[in-house]
Structure formats: C-alpha cells, structure tokens
Short mmCIF file of C-alpha atoms in Angstrom, two decimals:
data_model
loop_
_atom_site.label_atom_id
_atom_site.label_comp_id
_atom_site.label_asym_id
_atom_site.label_seq_id
_atom_site.Cartn_x
_atom_site.Cartn_y
_atom_site.Cartn_z
CA MET A 19 61.95 15.81 16.08
CA PRO A 20 60.98 17.86 12.76
CA VAL A 21 59.14 15.84 10.02
CA ALA A 22 59.60 16.46 6.76
CA MET A 23 56.17 17.75 4.75
CA ASP A 24 56.41 15.82 1.90
CA ASN A 25 56.80 12.63 4.00
CA MET A 26 53.23 13.05 5.40
CA ARG A 27 50.19 12.26 3.57
CA PHE A 28 46.86 14.36 4.08
CA PHE A 29 43.39 12.59 3.78
CA ARG A 30 39.75 14.22 3.60
CA ALA A 31 38.06 11.53 6.27
CA GLY A 32 34.67 12.91 6.35
CA PRO A 33 32.32 10.56 7.75
CA ALA A 34 33.86 7.38 6.19
CA ALA A 35 35.46 6.42 9.51
CA LEU A 36 32.18 6.71 11.27
CA ILE A 37 30.20 4.45 8.51
CA SER A 38 33.10 2.06 8.67
CA ARG A 39 32.76 1.59 12.52
CA LEU A 40 29.00 1.34 12.18
CA CYS A 41 29.37 -1.69 9.65
CA ASP A 42 32.07 -3.30 11.89
CA VAL A 43 29.30 -2.95 15.10
CA LEU A 44 26.41 -4.74 12.65
CA LYS A 45 28.94 -7.14 11.49
CA ILE A 46 28.03 -7.00 7.92
CA ALA A 47 31.45 -8.08 6.54
CA GLU A 48 31.30 -11.04 8.76
CA ILE A 49 27.97 -12.15 7.96
CA ILE A 50 28.56 -11.70 4.14
CA ASP A 51 31.76 -13.91 4.32
CA ALA A 52 30.18 -16.48 6.44
CA VAL A 53 27.61 -17.40 3.56
CA VAL A 54 29.41 -16.37 0.48
CA ASP A 55 31.21 -19.41 -1.03
CA TRP A 56 35.10 -17.76 -1.49
CA ASP A 57 38.49 -19.02 -0.94
CA PRO A 58 40.91 -17.02 1.50
CA ALA A 59 44.18 -18.26 0.24
CA GLN A 60 42.98 -16.86 -3.23
CA CYS A 61 41.26 -13.58 -2.14
CA HIS A 62 43.42 -10.70 -0.82
CA LEU A 63 40.43 -9.37 0.43
CA SER A 64 37.10 -10.75 1.64
CA PRO A 65 33.52 -10.27 -0.54
CA GLY A 66 32.48 -8.90 2.79
CA ASN A 67 35.16 -6.19 3.03
CA ARG A 68 34.60 -5.29 -0.64
CA VAL A 69 30.90 -4.61 -0.03
CA LYS A 70 31.61 -2.95 2.87
CA ALA A 71 33.87 -0.50 0.76
CA LEU A 72 30.69 -0.34 -1.50
CA ILE A 73 28.18 0.66 1.43
CA ILE A 74 30.93 3.45 2.75
CA ASN A 75 31.48 4.72 -0.81
CA LEU A 76 27.72 4.99 -1.28
CA LEU A 77 26.81 6.89 1.63
CA VAL A 78 29.89 9.54 1.05
CA ASP A 79 30.26 9.87 -2.43
CA ARG A 80 28.23 7.52 -4.82
CA GLU A 81 30.74 7.04 -7.39
CA ALA A 82 30.15 4.82 -10.38
CA LEU A 83 31.28 1.55 -10.11
CA TYR A 84 34.54 2.11 -12.14
CA HIS A 85 35.43 5.24 -9.90
CA VAL A 86 35.32 3.61 -6.44
CA GLU A 87 39.02 2.66 -6.81
CA ARG A 88 39.58 6.49 -7.42
CA PHE A 89 37.41 7.27 -4.33
CA TYR A 90 39.76 5.19 -1.97
CA GLU A 91 42.99 7.00 -3.28
CA ASN A 92 42.05 9.88 -1.12
CA GLN A 93 40.71 7.66 1.97
CA ASP A 94 42.62 6.42 5.03
CA LEU A 95 42.32 2.62 4.38
CA GLU A 96 44.15 1.65 7.65
CA VAL A 97 41.46 3.60 9.38
CA LEU A 98 38.57 2.28 7.33
CA PHE A 99 39.85 -1.86 7.34
CA GLY A 100 42.69 -1.99 9.54
CA ALA A 101 46.22 -2.18 9.20
CA GLU A 102 46.66 -6.07 9.37
CA GLN A 103 44.41 -6.11 5.92
CA GLN A 104 47.05 -4.15 4.04
CA VAL A 105 44.37 -2.93 1.73
CA ARG A 106 45.33 -0.81 -1.12
CA PRO A 107 43.05 1.14 -3.55
CA GLU A 108 43.23 -1.25 -6.60
CA ASP A 109 41.38 -3.76 -4.11
CA PHE A 110 38.47 -1.88 -5.27
CA ASN A 111 38.56 -2.03 -9.15
CA ASP A 112 35.17 -2.48 -10.91
CA ASP A 113 36.32 -6.15 -11.66
CA ALA A 114 37.01 -7.27 -7.83
CA LEU A 115 33.85 -5.24 -7.09
CA GLY A 116 31.85 -6.82 -9.57
CA ARG A 117 32.98 -10.57 -8.49
CA ALA A 118 32.37 -9.76 -5.11
CA LEU A 119 28.48 -8.55 -6.23
CA ASP A 120 28.37 -11.91 -8.30
CA LYS A 121 29.30 -14.09 -5.35
CA LEU A 122 26.74 -12.23 -3.36
CA PHE A 123 23.88 -13.05 -5.73
CA THR A 124 24.92 -16.40 -6.52
CA SER A 125 24.76 -17.53 -2.57
CA GLY A 126 21.17 -17.38 -3.08
CA GLN A 127 21.32 -15.84 0.53
CA LEU A 128 20.04 -12.18 -0.11
CA LYS A 129 17.09 -12.33 1.94
CA LYS A 130 18.88 -14.04 4.74
CA LEU A 131 21.56 -11.51 4.72
CA PHE A 132 19.22 -8.55 4.90
CA SER A 133 17.26 -9.78 7.85
CA SER A 134 20.78 -10.99 9.40
CA ILE A 135 21.78 -7.90 9.50
CA ALA A 136 18.91 -5.81 10.33
CA LEU A 137 18.11 -8.35 13.25
CA THR A 138 21.91 -7.58 14.51
CA ALA A 139 21.18 -4.04 14.21
CA ALA A 140 17.90 -4.19 16.08
CA ALA A 141 19.62 -6.31 18.98
CA THR A 142 22.63 -4.47 19.14
CA HIS A 143 20.54 -1.21 20.05
CA ASN A 144 17.65 -2.45 21.81
CA VAL A 145 15.35 -2.22 18.98
CA SER A 146 11.66 -2.89 19.65
CA ILE A 147 10.38 -5.49 16.87
CA ALA A 148 7.03 -6.21 18.44
CA GLY A 149 4.86 -4.27 15.76
CA ILE A 150 5.58 -5.05 12.19
CA HIS A 151 4.35 -3.08 9.19
CA VAL A 152 4.78 -4.86 5.58
CA ASP A 153 3.84 -3.39 2.23
CA THR A 154 5.27 -3.24 -1.27
CA THR A 155 6.00 -0.12 -3.35
CA SER A 156 6.88 0.00 -7.14
CA ILE A 157 9.99 1.23 -8.70
CA SER A 158 9.54 2.22 -12.57
CA VAL A 159 12.34 2.09 -14.65
CA GLN A 160 13.13 3.04 -18.05
CA GLY A 161 14.50 0.90 -21.09
CA ALA A 162 13.12 -2.45 -22.94
CA TYR A 163 13.88 -5.34 -20.17
CA ASP A 164 13.08 -8.30 -21.99
CA GLY A 165 12.53 -10.44 -18.78
CA GLU A 166 16.33 -11.74 -18.63
CA GLY A 167 17.29 -12.76 -15.07
CA ASP A 168 15.39 -13.86 -11.90
CA LEU A 169 13.53 -10.50 -11.47
CA ASP A 170 10.95 -9.92 -14.08
CA ILE A 171 10.97 -6.33 -14.76
CA THR A 172 7.72 -5.84 -16.48
CA PHE A 173 4.15 -3.85 -16.84
CA GLY A 174 2.04 -4.09 -13.38
CA PHE A 175 0.10 -2.05 -10.87
CA SER A 176 2.19 1.43 -10.54
CA LYS A 177 2.06 2.59 -7.06
CA ASP A 178 3.87 5.61 -8.35
CA HIS A 179 1.64 6.34 -11.02
CA ARG A 180 3.42 5.47 -13.84
CA PRO A 181 1.58 2.84 -15.65
CA ASP A 182 3.43 3.58 -19.07
CA LEU A 183 6.65 2.09 -17.61
CA LYS A 184 7.97 -0.87 -16.44
CA GLN A 185 8.62 -1.58 -12.87
CA PHE A 186 10.11 -3.96 -10.39
CA LEU A 187 8.51 -4.07 -6.34
CA ILE A 188 10.53 -3.85 -3.19
CA GLY A 189 8.68 -5.76 -0.31
CA LEU A 190 9.37 -4.54 3.07
CA THR A 191 8.75 -5.27 6.55
CA VAL A 192 9.42 -2.60 9.10
CA ASN A 193 9.25 -2.30 12.61
CA ARG A 194 7.00 0.71 14.17
CA ASP A 195 9.56 3.11 13.86
CA GLY A 196 10.38 2.16 10.31
CA LEU A 197 13.27 -0.01 10.68
CA PRO A 198 13.89 -2.23 8.07
CA ILE A 199 13.60 -6.06 9.19
CA LEU A 200 12.96 -7.98 5.98
CA ALA A 201 13.39 -6.81 1.98
CA GLN A 202 12.68 -8.90 -1.10
CA SER A 203 13.00 -7.42 -4.64
CA LEU A 204 9.57 -8.80 -6.78
CA ASP A 205 8.64 -8.85 -9.80
CA GLY A 206 6.64 -5.71 -11.80
CA ASN A 207 3.37 -7.93 -11.90
CA SER A 208 3.50 -9.54 -8.42
CA SER A 209 0.48 -8.98 -6.23
CA ASP A 210 0.45 -8.23 -2.48
CA LYS A 211 -1.69 -11.04 -1.77
CA SER A 212 0.44 -13.66 -3.15
CA TRP A 213 3.84 -12.19 -1.66
CA TYR A 214 2.11 -12.09 1.86
CA PRO A 215 2.67 -15.85 2.17
CA GLN A 216 6.46 -15.71 1.54
CA VAL A 217 6.60 -13.04 4.33
CA ILE A 218 4.79 -15.33 6.96
CA GLU A 219 6.90 -18.09 5.96
CA GLU A 220 10.22 -15.78 6.26
CA LEU A 221 8.91 -14.28 9.82
CA VAL A 222 8.66 -18.16 10.81
CA GLN A 223 12.21 -19.00 9.43
CA THR A 224 13.82 -15.80 11.16
CA PHE A 225 12.21 -15.42 14.34
CA LYS A 226 11.96 -17.96 17.05
CA PRO A 227 8.71 -19.19 18.39
CA GLU A 228 8.64 -17.59 21.66
CA LYS A 229 9.54 -14.16 19.56
CA LEU A 230 6.89 -15.16 17.14
CA LYS A 231 4.13 -14.97 19.81
CA GLU A 232 5.11 -11.24 20.61
CA VAL A 233 4.84 -10.09 17.33
CA ILE A 234 1.94 -8.16 15.78
CA PHE A 235 1.70 -8.22 12.20
CA VAL A 236 0.21 -5.22 10.23
CA ALA A 237 -0.61 -5.33 6.71
CA ASP A 238 -3.50 -3.56 4.04
CA CYS A 239 -6.60 -5.62 3.19
CA ALA A 240 -4.90 -7.43 0.60
CA LEU A 241 -3.59 -9.82 3.46
CA VAL A 242 -7.02 -10.79 4.40
CA THR A 243 -7.66 -13.80 2.05
CA LYS A 244 -9.00 -17.05 3.27
CA ASP A 245 -5.83 -18.85 2.39
CA ASN A 246 -4.04 -16.14 4.20
CA LEU A 247 -6.22 -16.23 7.17
CA ALA A 248 -5.51 -20.11 7.40
CA LEU A 249 -1.79 -19.64 7.09
CA LEU A 250 -1.70 -16.93 9.87
CA VAL A 251 -3.57 -18.87 12.53
CA GLN A 252 -1.85 -22.16 11.69
CA GLU A 253 0.16 -23.73 14.50
CA GLU A 254 2.28 -26.45 13.36
CA GLY A 255 5.79 -27.45 14.23
CA ASN A 256 7.77 -24.45 15.74
CA LYS A 257 5.04 -21.86 14.37
CA PRO A 258 2.65 -20.43 16.53
CA ALA A 259 -0.58 -18.53 15.33
CA LEU A 260 0.45 -15.02 14.47
CA GLN A 261 -1.33 -12.08 15.71
CA PHE A 262 -2.15 -9.73 13.16
CA ILE A 263 -4.14 -6.17 12.52
CA SER A 264 -5.78 -5.67 8.94
CA LEU A 265 -8.70 -4.09 7.23
CA LEU A 266 -11.39 -6.18 6.25
CA PRO A 267 -12.06 -6.01 2.84
CA GLU A 268 -15.34 -5.08 1.32
CA ASN A 269 -15.82 -8.38 -0.77
CA PHE A 270 -16.15 -10.17 2.45
CA GLY A 271 -20.00 -9.91 3.31
CA LEU A 272 -19.48 -9.71 6.98
CA ASN A 273 -17.99 -5.83 6.35
CA LYS A 274 -21.51 -4.28 5.46
CA GLU A 275 -23.00 -6.73 8.25
CA ILE A 276 -20.79 -5.39 11.10
CA LYS A 277 -21.00 -1.98 10.02
CA ALA A 278 -24.94 -2.01 9.69
CA GLU A 279 -24.88 -3.51 13.33
CA ALA A 280 -22.54 -1.03 14.62
CA PHE A 281 -24.64 2.06 13.39
CA ARG A 282 -28.12 -0.09 14.95
CA THR A 283 -26.73 -0.63 18.34
CA GLY A 284 -24.84 2.76 18.82
CA THR A 285 -22.96 1.23 21.45
CA TRP A 286 -20.06 3.33 20.66
CA GLN A 287 -16.65 3.40 22.81
CA GLU A 288 -15.40 7.13 22.43
CA ILE A 289 -11.45 7.57 21.83
CA GLY A 290 -11.53 11.15 20.96
CA LYS A 291 -8.84 13.14 19.10
CA LEU A 292 -5.68 11.56 18.03
CA SER A 293 -3.87 15.03 17.28
CA PRO A 294 -3.74 17.97 19.01
CA LYS A 295 -4.81 20.10 15.92
CA LYS A 296 -8.10 22.27 15.97
CA ASP A 297 -9.53 20.52 13.07
CA ALA A 298 -8.45 16.94 13.89
CA ALA A 299 -11.14 14.14 13.59
CA CYS A 300 -12.73 12.41 16.54
CA TYR A 301 -13.00 8.68 16.91
CA LYS A 302 -15.06 6.05 18.40
CA SER A 303 -15.20 2.29 17.88
CA GLN A 304 -17.31 -0.90 18.52
CA SER A 305 -15.98 -4.30 18.91
CA PHE A 306 -17.42 -7.70 17.73
CA VAL A 307 -16.68 -11.38 17.67
CA ARG A 308 -17.64 -12.93 14.58
CA GLU A 309 -16.66 -16.25 12.84
CA ILE A 310 -14.89 -16.67 9.52
CA ASP A 311 -14.28 -20.22 8.15
CA GLY A 312 -14.65 -21.67 11.69
CA ARG A 313 -12.53 -19.46 13.73
CA ASP A 314 -13.51 -16.43 15.60
CA TYR A 315 -12.13 -13.21 14.86
CA ARG A 316 -12.06 -9.49 16.65
CA LEU A 317 -13.45 -7.20 14.39
CA ILE A 318 -13.30 -3.16 15.46
CA VAL A 319 -15.72 -0.85 13.50
CA VAL A 320 -14.05 2.58 13.93
CA HIS A 321 -15.81 5.67 13.31
CA SER A 322 -14.26 9.05 12.04
CA THR A 323 -16.06 12.33 12.07
CA THR A 324 -13.43 13.50 9.15
CA LEU A 325 -14.31 10.53 6.80
CA ASP A 326 -17.69 11.00 7.85
CA LYS A 327 -17.77 14.38 6.46
CA ARG A 328 -16.08 13.54 3.18
CA LYS A 329 -18.15 10.78 2.50
CA GLU A 330 -21.23 12.95 3.00
CA ASN A 331 -19.82 15.62 0.46
CA SER A 332 -19.24 12.82 -1.80
CA LEU A 333 -22.99 11.56 -1.29
CA LEU A 334 -24.41 15.34 -2.01
CA LYS A 335 -22.39 15.60 -5.02
CA LYS A 336 -23.36 12.15 -6.55
CA TRP A 337 -27.40 12.89 -5.34
CA ALA A 338 -27.07 15.98 -7.15
CA LYS A 339 -25.84 14.48 -10.44
CA GLN A 340 -28.63 12.15 -9.86
CA ARG A 341 -31.18 14.72 -9.21
CA GLU A 342 -29.87 16.51 -12.67
CA VAL A 343 -30.61 13.63 -14.68
CA LEU A 344 -33.95 12.79 -13.33
CA GLU A 345 -35.20 16.26 -13.50
CA LYS A 346 -34.36 16.10 -17.36
CA ALA A 347 -35.65 12.82 -17.83
CA ALA A 348 -39.05 13.75 -15.89
CA LYS A 349 -39.40 17.17 -18.04
CA ASP A 350 -39.08 14.92 -21.11
CA LEU A 351 -41.78 12.60 -20.01
CA SER A 352 -44.06 15.25 -18.97
CA ARG A 353 -44.16 16.98 -22.64
CA ARG A 354 -45.28 13.76 -24.34
CA PRO A 355 -48.56 13.54 -25.54
CA PHE A 356 -50.50 10.31 -25.02
CA ALA A 357 -53.50 9.25 -26.99
CA CYS A 358 -55.07 7.88 -23.64
CA LYS A 359 -54.96 7.95 -20.18
CA ALA A 360 -54.11 4.19 -19.98
CA ASP A 361 -50.68 4.84 -22.04
CA ALA A 362 -49.68 8.06 -19.96
CA ARG A 363 -49.93 5.53 -16.70
CA LYS A 364 -48.24 2.86 -18.52
CA ALA A 365 -45.42 5.69 -19.08
CA ILE A 366 -45.38 6.80 -15.78
CA GLU A 367 -44.79 3.02 -14.69
CA LEU A 368 -42.21 2.15 -16.89
CA PHE A 369 -40.64 5.77 -15.72
CA LEU A 370 -41.20 4.54 -11.79
CA ARG A 371 -39.50 1.24 -12.44
CA GLU A 372 -36.28 2.32 -14.35
CA TYR A 373 -35.41 4.99 -11.76
CA ARG A 374 -36.62 2.74 -8.93
CA HIS A 375 -32.92 2.41 -7.47
CA GLN A 376 -32.18 6.12 -7.43
CA PRO A 377 -32.41 7.83 -3.63
CA PHE A 378 -35.47 9.52 -4.19
CA ILE A 379 -39.52 9.50 -3.92
CA LEU A 380 -40.91 9.47 -7.30
CA LYS A 381 -44.74 10.06 -7.97
CA GLY A 382 -46.72 10.85 -11.08
CA THR A 383 -50.10 11.90 -11.98
CA VAL A 384 -52.15 12.05 -15.15
CA ASP A 385 -54.38 15.26 -16.26
CA GLU A 386 -56.63 15.32 -19.29
CA GLU A 387 -56.18 18.84 -21.26
CA ILE A 388 -58.42 19.78 -24.35
CA VAL A 389 -56.59 20.81 -27.18
CA SER A 390 -59.57 21.10 -29.64
CA ASN A 391 -63.07 21.86 -29.87
CA TYR A 392 -63.62 18.61 -32.15
CA TYR A 393 -61.23 16.07 -30.76
CA GLN A 394 -60.81 15.29 -26.72
CA GLY A 395 -57.21 14.71 -26.17
CA PRO A 396 -54.29 13.92 -26.07
CA GLU A 397 -53.66 12.80 -22.67
CA VAL A 398 -50.72 14.29 -20.96
CA ILE A 399 -48.68 13.67 -17.57
CA ARG A 400 -49.68 16.63 -15.79
CA ALA A 401 -47.33 16.54 -13.11
CA LEU A 402 -44.41 14.54 -12.29
CA GLU A 403 -43.09 14.98 -8.96
CA LEU A 404 -39.56 14.20 -7.59
CA ALA A 405 -38.76 14.31 -4.28
CA GLY A 406 -35.29 14.18 -2.72
CA PHE A 407 -33.39 15.78 0.06
CA GLY A 408 -36.49 16.30 2.04
CA LYS A 409 -38.16 18.32 -0.67
CA GLU A 410 -40.74 17.66 -3.73
CA ILE A 411 -40.28 19.36 -7.45
CA TYR A 412 -43.53 19.72 -9.58
CA LEU A 413 -42.91 19.89 -13.05
CA PHE A 414 -45.50 21.07 -15.52
CA PRO A 415 -45.22 20.96 -19.26
CA PRO A 416 -46.28 24.17 -21.08
CA ARG A 417 -49.93 24.32 -22.24
CA GLY A 418 -51.18 23.86 -25.45
CA GLY A 419 -50.30 19.83 -25.50
CA GLY A 420 -46.53 20.66 -26.11
#
C-alpha cells in the first residue's frame, strides 16, 4: 500500500543511536536516578535520562545548553529513549536540563557516580584494573572567579605553563590502558601530596578487600611522604596494605645512599632495550631492601644509558662555565702585586678556600720578580695552576709587575 510522503518524517541519525545504546549498557541513567533525589510522579523525564541526552548531544554536535532542544527536533527520540517514555524535544529545554544538573550536584555523589559508571564499564567489557595510575592536571581559565562555590578556582602551580591564569585541577585514576576509574575536580592550589590520601580512601570505599589486594597503585614521587606511606601500608578493618610503585624523592637521604651503593657494588641485572628503535636506551637495575619508619620496602635503582648521556652533557656544560669563572679569577689574582711573599701566599690560601668546592685541582706558587734596581719587590703570584678534565692550565702574569 503506498504511503504519502507528507506523512513521513526523516531523521539524520548519525552516531546518536550507538551512543544511546552504550549509555544503556553502562546503565548511566539508572545509576544517576538511584542516587539523585527526584519524584517520578512530578517529573515527566528522569534526571538520568536528561543527563543521557546531554551526553549524546556533547558527543554528536556539542550544542550550547539552550540549543539542545533544537538538536533533538531532528532526532528519532523513540529510538534514543524508547517509545514508552513519550519523549518530546521540549523535555530538553535549558531549564529542564539545568534542574537535572542541579539535582546531580546537590546529591553530593558526583565521585561515586563516576566510579560506579566506570566500574560498570570495566566489568561489562572485562577490563583489567589491576594496575592503576594516579595523577593530576591543571585546567587554566579566563575570568575573575572570586572564590564562589565549592570549587576554588585560583592561582596555583600550573602544569600547562600558564602561571598568569587562575585554574582548577582534575585528578584522575586510570587503569594501564587509560580507562578512567576515579575522577575528581580539585581547587586550583591543591597539591598532589594532599590529594593522594583522598584517592587511597576512595579506593578503599570503591573496591572490595580481595580486589584491593590485587591493585598496584602507581604514582609520582609526591605520593612518597611518611604520612602517605603509613596510610598505604596500614591494615585495619576491610583495608589491606596496598601495593604501590613510585619514585623515592631526593629529600629522602636513602635516595643518594642506595644509588651510591648500586654503583659501588656494580651487580647490575641487565634489562636491555624496551624499544626497537636503533638509538633506544639500554636499561639495567639493582634491587635493595631498606627500612623506612620501621617497615621494609623494596627499592630498585634503574640505570639508563640515555639518561646517563644527558647527565654527562649537562655536567660538561656546567663544568665549562665553572672553569671559565675560575680562569678569570685566577688571572685577576696572578696580576696583583704583593709587598711580600707572605701576603701572596695568604692570597693563594684565601683563593683556594673560596673555590674549594669546585670540581678542579687548584695549585698556586709564588715567585719573586725584580721590578727596580733600588727596590726588591713586589712579590707576585708567578703561576697559578688550574687542573680539570684531566688537564692542567698554567696562568702567567705579564712581565713588569703588571
């Protein structure tokens, strides 16, 4: 039976249907509706479905909030939200979406919502979360931001190199493939050291004890403070000691001690190259067990040929600058006249004491030079030896007592 064209509606589906189905698989609307305070008798559409509508729009067209309603005028709402919902485009006006977002915020469950959805995704797709990586990044913003609201947008250490702008931080906990597990918005002047205890607490609340025993917590050196270490290894209630991998900070005296012992013993275990590139670095390591605050930790010293070369070049540049300064100072001293040998020797002693921390061997000698038939003197430093890089340099003043 023929159908009149004027009775048909055409939609540009795009990826909206696929995104909608993914939201349903992850149970995003169900999870939100379970924690948000709302009345089904008063609401034609749940806050969870309105948030789902925002997600679809963000991933398809990214309209401004007041244009989302217009976006859904050209979408098949029955496919996206089901025929039983009887959803209309006006259900997604900016007031309705704003109220849904307000309910989401006032629930106080944003962190729990994110982790619940992320863990549902991990379980649905059998994603491993045995190794988790934790770090923060800064988001710079324009504008005044006078400290209103629960998030303090202010100046802080800028990881995107914009110290002139105010910022807030995003703290993320991801698995080794980069799938976010936990997330949190942080004040612009927050530090990683103070945030890590919150992450540990959230992990304990999110994972069952048997799962926590399998998790390896990976973070930068800001994790390693005495308070954080005590929190990581503490066993109480349902919380087991957490396994972790981090970098031992330089302010721990054990850092230099272990590295010195590694080079002294020389019992390296060859790891080799981790990349097929021709100029890839070669690695080797040594393992030690040492005590920190009454508990044993395994410490691994890793040697990289690439890092070794970079440090060598850096040291050579640093020594070249120090050598230049020393040569100038030695030349200035060698040109100074002195009334007697004792004064000249005293000047050499002061010079050697001033530059005693330089990576060079310094030596000075005093010679007497006749500058007049009637007056014996002055005494001058005849040669000042400067040794470095396996070489010696002799600096002589010009004749004539200059």
